[in-house]
Amino acid sequence: NAGVTQTPKFQVLKTGQSMTLQCAQDMNHNSMYWYRQDPGMGLRLIYYSASEGTTDKGEVPNGYNVSRLNKREFSLRLESAAPSQTSVYFCASDTTGYEQYFGPGTRLTVT
Amino acid sequence: RKEVEQDPGPFNVPEGATVAFNCTYSNSASQSFFWYRQDCRKEPKLLMSVYSSGNEDGRFTAQLNRASQYISLLIRDSKLSDSATYLCAVRRGSARQLTFGSGTQLTVLP
């Protein structure tokens, strides 16, 4: 049972480049989330998907897009990366009302 | 004011000590509460949910004070392996998303 998996683990981008972060869960959870974590800022929600086919903005959605591909997969896309998007990105999933489970994270550096 | 606030620490305590963290939340509609543990350069992992009546799991005790709008985590007989950052998380009413505090860093010293 892999839980929540994320790829890639590390990525370096130049300003203006695009990339997609992948996330998958095998726990049959309905809801999935993307967070970013910066020093001293805690976890901030970027986007979430309450169920397959729906997505909603979180606290810091600007500069990102998401796709809930199916129940298992939820991707995060940076169309034109900026240095301010240098961060650690975590994907999480849960069944409504219960605790969230996190993936191992993607460390992204934008130069 | 942040919706969820924690003392960032760091808390440096000797092995065997008892240490307590508080986490305050501003939205009275908050319904679900959790403590997560995050090791350096790792993902957050659920430590325990916090129930209205308080709950205990071994050396860890979590309590909720709705009147004063805070949750607490007590760690007894601290171990070196307890060194980590402890994050509180709050869910408002029927909302799906959690709001996290910035975390409290704990270092247990030999």
Short mmCIF file of C-alpha atoms in Angstrom, two decimals, chain A residues 4-66:
data_model
loop_
_atom_site.label_atom_id
_atom_site.label_comp_id
_atom_site.label_asym_id
_atom_site.label_seq_id
_atom_site.Cartn_x
_atom_site.Cartn_y
_atom_site.Cartn_z
CA VAL A 4 0.19 9.06 -1.53
CA THR A 5 2.98 9.23 -4.10
CA GLN A 6 4.44 12.30 -5.78
CA THR A 7 6.77 12.83 -8.71
CA PRO A 8 9.30 14.23 -9.14
CA LYS A 9 11.05 14.45 -5.77
CA PHE A 10 13.28 17.32 -6.86
CA GLN A 11 13.12 19.79 -9.73
CA VAL A 12 15.06 22.86 -10.81
CA LEU A 13 13.41 25.21 -13.30
CA LYS A 14 14.42 28.42 -14.95
CA THR A 15 12.08 31.39 -14.73
CA GLY A 16 9.36 31.07 -17.33
CA GLN A 17 9.57 27.31 -17.75
CA SER A 18 6.54 25.13 -17.14
CA MET A 19 6.13 21.83 -15.38
CA THR A 20 3.54 19.49 -13.92
CA LEU A 21 3.76 17.88 -10.50
CA GLN A 22 2.07 14.51 -10.32
CA CYS A 23 0.23 13.02 -7.35
CA ALA A 24 -1.55 9.70 -6.94
CA GLN A 25 -3.23 7.97 -4.02
CA ASP A 26 -4.35 4.38 -3.65
CA MET A 27 -6.52 4.77 -0.54
CA ASN A 28 -9.77 5.36 -2.44
CA HIS A 29 -10.01 8.86 -0.95
CA ASN A 30 -12.49 11.30 -2.43
CA SER A 31 -10.62 14.51 -1.72
CA MET A 32 -7.15 15.58 -2.75
CA TYR A 33 -5.11 18.69 -1.99
CA TRP A 34 -2.02 20.60 -3.04
CA TYR A 35 -0.06 22.59 -0.46
CA ARG A 36 3.13 24.56 -0.53
CA GLN A 37 5.39 24.90 2.50
CA ASP A 38 7.80 27.77 2.95
CA PRO A 39 10.01 28.47 5.97
CA GLY A 40 8.03 30.15 8.73
CA MET A 41 4.80 30.05 6.70
CA GLY A 42 3.52 26.60 7.46
CA LEU A 43 1.43 24.71 4.93
CA ARG A 44 -0.67 26.85 2.62
CA LEU A 45 -3.40 25.36 0.47
CA ILE A 46 -3.05 26.00 -3.26
CA TYR A 47 -5.97 24.04 -4.73
CA TYR A 48 -8.12 21.15 -3.70
CA SER A 49 -10.50 18.68 -5.27
CA ALA A 50 -13.42 17.55 -3.15
CA SER A 51 -14.29 14.78 -5.57
CA GLU A 52 -13.51 13.58 -9.05
CA GLY A 53 -14.44 16.27 -11.55
CA THR A 54 -14.33 19.22 -9.16
CA THR A 55 -11.55 21.60 -8.18
CA ASP A 56 -11.50 24.71 -6.00
CA LYS A 57 -9.03 27.43 -5.16
CA GLY A 58 -7.30 27.51 -1.84
CA GLU A 59 -5.41 30.29 -0.11
CA VAL A 60 -2.63 30.80 -2.70
CA PRO A 61 -3.84 29.69 -6.19
CA ASN A 62 -2.23 32.37 -8.36
CA GLY A 63 0.27 30.99 -10.84
CA TYR A 64 -1.01 27.42 -10.61
CA ASN A 65 -3.54 25.19 -12.32
CA VAL A 66 -4.75 21.75 -11.36
#
